[in-house]
Short mmCIF file of C-alpha atoms in Angstrom, two decimals:
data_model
loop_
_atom_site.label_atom_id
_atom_site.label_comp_id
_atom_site.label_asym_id
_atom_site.label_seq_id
_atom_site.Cartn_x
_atom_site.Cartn_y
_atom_site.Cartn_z
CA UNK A 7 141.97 -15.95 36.42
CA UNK A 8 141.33 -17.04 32.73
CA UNK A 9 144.54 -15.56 31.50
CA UNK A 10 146.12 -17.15 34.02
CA UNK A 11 144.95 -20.62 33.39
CA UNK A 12 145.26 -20.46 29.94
CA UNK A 13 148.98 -19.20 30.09
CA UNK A 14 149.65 -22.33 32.81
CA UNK A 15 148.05 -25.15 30.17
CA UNK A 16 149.87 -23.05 26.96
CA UNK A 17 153.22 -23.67 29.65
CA UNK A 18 152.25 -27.36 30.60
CA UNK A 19 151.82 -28.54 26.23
CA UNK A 20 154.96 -26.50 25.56
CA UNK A 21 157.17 -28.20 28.38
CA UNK A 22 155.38 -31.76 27.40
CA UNK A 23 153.75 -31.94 31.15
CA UNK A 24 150.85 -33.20 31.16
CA UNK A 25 148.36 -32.08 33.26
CA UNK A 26 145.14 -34.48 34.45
CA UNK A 27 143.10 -31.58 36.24
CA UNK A 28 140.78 -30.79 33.12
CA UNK A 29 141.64 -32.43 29.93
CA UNK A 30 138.20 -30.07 28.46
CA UNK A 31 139.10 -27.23 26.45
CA UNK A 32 137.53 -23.86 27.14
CA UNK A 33 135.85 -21.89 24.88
CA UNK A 34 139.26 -19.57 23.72
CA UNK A 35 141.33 -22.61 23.29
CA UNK A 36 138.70 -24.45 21.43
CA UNK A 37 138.27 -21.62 18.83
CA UNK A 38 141.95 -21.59 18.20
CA UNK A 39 142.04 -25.17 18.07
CA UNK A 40 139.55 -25.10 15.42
CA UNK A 41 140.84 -22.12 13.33
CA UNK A 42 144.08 -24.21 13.10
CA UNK A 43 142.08 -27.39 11.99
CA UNK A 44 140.42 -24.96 9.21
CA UNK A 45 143.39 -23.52 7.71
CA UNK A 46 145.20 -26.68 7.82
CA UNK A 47 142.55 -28.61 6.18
CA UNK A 48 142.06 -25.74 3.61
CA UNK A 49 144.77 -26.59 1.39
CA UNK A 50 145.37 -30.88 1.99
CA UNK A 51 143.34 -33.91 1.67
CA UNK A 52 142.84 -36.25 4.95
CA UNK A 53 145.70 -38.29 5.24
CA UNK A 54 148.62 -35.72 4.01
CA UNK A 55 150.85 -34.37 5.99
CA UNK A 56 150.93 -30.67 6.86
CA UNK A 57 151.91 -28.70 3.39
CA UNK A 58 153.06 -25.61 6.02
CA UNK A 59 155.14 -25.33 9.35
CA UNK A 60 153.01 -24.91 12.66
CA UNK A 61 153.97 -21.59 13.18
CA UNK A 62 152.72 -20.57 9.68
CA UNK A 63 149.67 -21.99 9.69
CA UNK A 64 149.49 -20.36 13.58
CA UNK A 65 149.64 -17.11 12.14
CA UNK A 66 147.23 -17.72 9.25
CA UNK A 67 144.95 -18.56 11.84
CA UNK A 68 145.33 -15.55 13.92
CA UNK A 69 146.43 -17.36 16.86
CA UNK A 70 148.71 -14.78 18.68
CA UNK A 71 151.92 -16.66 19.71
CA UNK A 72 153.64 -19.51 20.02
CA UNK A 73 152.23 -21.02 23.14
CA UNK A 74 148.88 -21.04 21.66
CA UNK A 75 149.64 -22.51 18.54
CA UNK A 76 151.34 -25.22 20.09
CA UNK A 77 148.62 -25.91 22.98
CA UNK A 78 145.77 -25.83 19.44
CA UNK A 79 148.10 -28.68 18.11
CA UNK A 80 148.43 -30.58 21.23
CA UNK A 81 144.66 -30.14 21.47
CA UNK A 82 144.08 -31.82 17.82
CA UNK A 83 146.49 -34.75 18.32
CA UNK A 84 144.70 -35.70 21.60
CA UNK A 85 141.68 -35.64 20.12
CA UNK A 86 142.62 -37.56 16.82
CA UNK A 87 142.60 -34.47 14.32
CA UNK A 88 146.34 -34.76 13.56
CA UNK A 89 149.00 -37.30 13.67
CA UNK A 90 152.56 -37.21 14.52
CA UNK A 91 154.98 -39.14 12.11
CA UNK A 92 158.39 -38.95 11.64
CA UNK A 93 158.52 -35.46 13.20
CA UNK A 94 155.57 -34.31 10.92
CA UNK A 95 151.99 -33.55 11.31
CA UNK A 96 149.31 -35.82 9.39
CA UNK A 97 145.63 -35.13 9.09
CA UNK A 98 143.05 -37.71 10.43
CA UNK A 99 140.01 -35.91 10.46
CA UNK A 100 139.49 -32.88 9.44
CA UNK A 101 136.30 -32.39 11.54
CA UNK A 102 135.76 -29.34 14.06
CA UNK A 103 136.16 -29.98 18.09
CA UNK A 104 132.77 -29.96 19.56
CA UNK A 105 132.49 -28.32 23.24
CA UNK A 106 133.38 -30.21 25.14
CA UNK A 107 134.57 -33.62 23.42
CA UNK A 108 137.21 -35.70 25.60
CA UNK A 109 140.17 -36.36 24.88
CA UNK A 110 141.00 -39.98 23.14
CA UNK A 111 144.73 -40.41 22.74
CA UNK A 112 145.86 -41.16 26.07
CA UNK A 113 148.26 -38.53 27.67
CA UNK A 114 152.23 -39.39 28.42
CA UNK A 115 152.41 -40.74 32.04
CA UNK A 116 154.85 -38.74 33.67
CA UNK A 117 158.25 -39.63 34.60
CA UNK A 118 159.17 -41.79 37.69
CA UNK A 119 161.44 -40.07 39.38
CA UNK A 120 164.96 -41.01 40.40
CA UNK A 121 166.08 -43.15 43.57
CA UNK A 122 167.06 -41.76 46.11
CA UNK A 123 170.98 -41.67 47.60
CA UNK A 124 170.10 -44.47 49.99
CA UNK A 125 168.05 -46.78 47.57
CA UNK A 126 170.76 -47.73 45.70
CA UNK A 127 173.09 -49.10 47.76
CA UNK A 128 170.22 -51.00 50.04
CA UNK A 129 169.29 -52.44 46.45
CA UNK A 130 173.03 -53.76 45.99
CA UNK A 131 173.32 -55.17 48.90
CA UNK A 132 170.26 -57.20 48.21
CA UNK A 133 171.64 -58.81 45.74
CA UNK A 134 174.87 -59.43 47.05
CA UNK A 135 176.97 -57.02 45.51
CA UNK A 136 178.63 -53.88 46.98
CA UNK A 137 179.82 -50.70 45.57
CA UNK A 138 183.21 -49.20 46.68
CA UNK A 139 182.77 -46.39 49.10
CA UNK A 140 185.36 -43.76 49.88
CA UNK A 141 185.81 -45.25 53.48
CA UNK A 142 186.92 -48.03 51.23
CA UNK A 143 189.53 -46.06 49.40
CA UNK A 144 190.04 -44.35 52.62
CA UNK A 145 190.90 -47.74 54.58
CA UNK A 146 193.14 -49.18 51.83
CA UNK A 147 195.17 -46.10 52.05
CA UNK A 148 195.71 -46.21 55.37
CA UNK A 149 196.45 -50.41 55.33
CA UNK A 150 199.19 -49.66 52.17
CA UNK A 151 201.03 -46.81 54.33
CA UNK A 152 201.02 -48.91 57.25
CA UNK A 153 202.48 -52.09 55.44
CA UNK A 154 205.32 -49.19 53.34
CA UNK A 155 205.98 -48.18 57.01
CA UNK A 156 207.00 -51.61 58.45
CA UNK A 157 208.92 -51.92 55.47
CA UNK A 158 210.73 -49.23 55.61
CA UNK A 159 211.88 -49.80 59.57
CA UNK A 160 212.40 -53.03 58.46
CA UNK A 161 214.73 -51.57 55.49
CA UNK A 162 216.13 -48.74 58.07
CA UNK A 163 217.13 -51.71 60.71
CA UNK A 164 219.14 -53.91 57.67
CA UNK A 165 220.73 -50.99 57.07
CA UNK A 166 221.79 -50.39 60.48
CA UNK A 167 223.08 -53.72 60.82
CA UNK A 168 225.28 -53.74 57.27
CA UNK A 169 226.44 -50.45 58.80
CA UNK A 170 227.93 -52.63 62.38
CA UNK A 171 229.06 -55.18 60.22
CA UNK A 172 231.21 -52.79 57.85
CA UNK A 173 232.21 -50.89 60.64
CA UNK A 174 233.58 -53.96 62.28
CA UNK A 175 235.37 -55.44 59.14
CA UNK A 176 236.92 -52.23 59.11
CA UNK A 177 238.30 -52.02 62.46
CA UNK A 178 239.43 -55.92 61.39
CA UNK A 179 240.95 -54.86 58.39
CA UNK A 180 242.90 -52.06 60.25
CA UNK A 181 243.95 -54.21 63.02
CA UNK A 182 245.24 -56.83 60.17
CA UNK A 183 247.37 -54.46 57.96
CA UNK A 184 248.77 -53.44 61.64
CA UNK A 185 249.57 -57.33 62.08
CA UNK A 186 250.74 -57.87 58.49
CA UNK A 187 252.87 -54.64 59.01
CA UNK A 188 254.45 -56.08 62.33
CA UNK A 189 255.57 -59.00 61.02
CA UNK A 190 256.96 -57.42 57.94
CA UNK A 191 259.04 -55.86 60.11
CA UNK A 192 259.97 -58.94 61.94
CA UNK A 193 260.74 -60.59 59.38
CA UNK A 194 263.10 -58.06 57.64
CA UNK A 195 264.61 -57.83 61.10
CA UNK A 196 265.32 -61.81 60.89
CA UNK A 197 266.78 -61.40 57.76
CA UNK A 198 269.39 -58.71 58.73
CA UNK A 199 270.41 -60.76 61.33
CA UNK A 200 270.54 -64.04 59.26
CA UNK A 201 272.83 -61.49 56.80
CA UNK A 202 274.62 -61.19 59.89
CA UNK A 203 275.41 -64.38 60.87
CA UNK A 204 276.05 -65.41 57.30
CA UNK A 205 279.01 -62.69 56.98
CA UNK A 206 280.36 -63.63 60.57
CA UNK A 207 280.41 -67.40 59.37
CA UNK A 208 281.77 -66.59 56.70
CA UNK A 209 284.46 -64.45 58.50
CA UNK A 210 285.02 -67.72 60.82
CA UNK A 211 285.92 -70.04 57.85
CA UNK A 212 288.27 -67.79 55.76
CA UNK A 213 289.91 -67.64 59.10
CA UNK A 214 290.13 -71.38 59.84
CA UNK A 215 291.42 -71.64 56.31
CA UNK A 216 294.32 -69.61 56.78
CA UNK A 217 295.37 -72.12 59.28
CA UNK A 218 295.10 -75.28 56.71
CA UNK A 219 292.62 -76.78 54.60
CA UNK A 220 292.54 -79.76 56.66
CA UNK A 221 292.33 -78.10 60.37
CA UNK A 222 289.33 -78.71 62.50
CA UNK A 223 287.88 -75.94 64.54
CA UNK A 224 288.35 -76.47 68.35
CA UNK A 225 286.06 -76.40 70.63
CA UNK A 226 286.55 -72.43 71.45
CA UNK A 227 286.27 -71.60 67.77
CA UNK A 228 282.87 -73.66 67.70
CA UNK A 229 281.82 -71.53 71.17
CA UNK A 230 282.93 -68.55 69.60
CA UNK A 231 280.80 -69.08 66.46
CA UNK A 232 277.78 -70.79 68.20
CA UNK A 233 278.16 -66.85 70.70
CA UNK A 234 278.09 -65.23 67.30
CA UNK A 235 274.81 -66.58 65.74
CA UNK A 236 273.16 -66.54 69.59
CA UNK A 237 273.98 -63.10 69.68
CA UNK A 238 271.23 -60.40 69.29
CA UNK A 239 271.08 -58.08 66.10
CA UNK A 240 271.59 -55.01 68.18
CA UNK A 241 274.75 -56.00 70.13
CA UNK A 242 276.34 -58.63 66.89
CA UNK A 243 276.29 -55.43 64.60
CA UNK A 244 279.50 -54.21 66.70
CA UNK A 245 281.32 -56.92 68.15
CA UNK A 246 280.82 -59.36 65.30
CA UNK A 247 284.45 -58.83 63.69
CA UNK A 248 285.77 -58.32 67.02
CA UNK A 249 284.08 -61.95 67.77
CA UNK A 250 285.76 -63.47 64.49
CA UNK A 251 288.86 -62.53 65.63
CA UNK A 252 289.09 -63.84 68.63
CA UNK A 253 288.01 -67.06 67.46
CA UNK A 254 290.49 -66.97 64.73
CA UNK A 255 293.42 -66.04 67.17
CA UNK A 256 292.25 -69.00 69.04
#
């Protein structure tokens, strides 16, 4: 049970817990505390700091390991033997532990320990602000897809509408060029027949001038030529001289 208890409080100083149970030292840990003290004071003045390392002066004092030299120093520094400064050891007092002397530097409260999950936000909301939560994230996802959905049916329907409107210009454009192309032809036709009626006419007034400069055409002549120009493309191509003649036998 001793061993046990010792080895729990050697534990406890090592870690830096401190334990409240029984701040006394028993009889084995108040030797080594005071073999420590004796070395250490063996070769300094009060008020230096310690001329060796812990450890060293642990083993000069016969104290068997670590743990115990390090629960002997805890033991002087509670109880105002040594000093901790800048990472070193000073001696206060060289003066042994009596049985059963209290401790008199206060021990380190122990740590508070963290909030909990829930604390936190309960604590934000107090005070009026709000941390972003992954059904946060979650729901602004969700809104941005929504709104690059509509957009895109929006997008898909223009698109669909540009495609009407192309596909009736087209059909506009072909039915134009079919127009254009009709009249083309029309109009080449006209032309062939105006060529027509120019050489007939033509035809007509060489004849009247073999008669005389000065004679007038008669009335059949001026039927005659009136039948010519009157007279279809199709049906003037082969009875057009036959035509002149006539009216120039007339």
């Amino acid at each position: 049970m001793t061993a046990c208890s010792e080895s729990c409080q050697y534990s406890a100083v090592r870690s830096g817990v401190v334990r409240n149970e029984d701040p006394l030292l028993n009889e084995q840990s108040l030797q080594a505390a005071n073999a420590f003290l004796r070395v250490a004071s063996s070769t300094i003045q009060v008020g230096d700091f310690l001329d060796q390392a812990p450890a060293d002066i642990g083993r000069a004092a016969g104290l068997p390991n670590p743990l115990a030299v390090a629960r002997a120093v805890r033991a002087l520094a509670a109880r105002r033997r040594l000093e901790v400064e800048d990472g070193r050891y000073r001696l206060i007092d060289a003066r042994a532990l009596d049985p059963g002397e209290p401790e008199s530097v206060p021990r380190t409260p122990r740590r508070r320990r963290a909030r909990r999950k829930g604390q936190a936000p309960r604590a934000a909301e107090a005070t009026g602000e709000r941390r972003a939560t992954y059904a946060d994230l979650g729901r602004a996802v969700v809104e941005r897809i929504i709104e690059l959905g509509r957009e895109s049916g929006e997008a898909v329907s223009a698109a669909d509408h540009l495609r009407r409107d192309a596909k009736d210009n087209k059909a506009a454009r072909i039915e134009a060029e079919q127009r254009a192309s009709r009249l083309f032809e029309r109009v080449k036709e006209l032309e062939t027949k105006l060529e027509m009626a120019e050489a007939n006419l033509r035809t007509v007034l060489a004849a009247a001038r073999g008669r005389g400069a000065t004679a007038t055409p008669t009335d059949n002549e001026m039927e005659a030529l009136l039948r010519i120009l009157k007279t279809p493309a199709s049906e003037g191509e082969g009875s057009a001289e036959v035509q002149a003649g006539e009216a120039a036998g007339e």
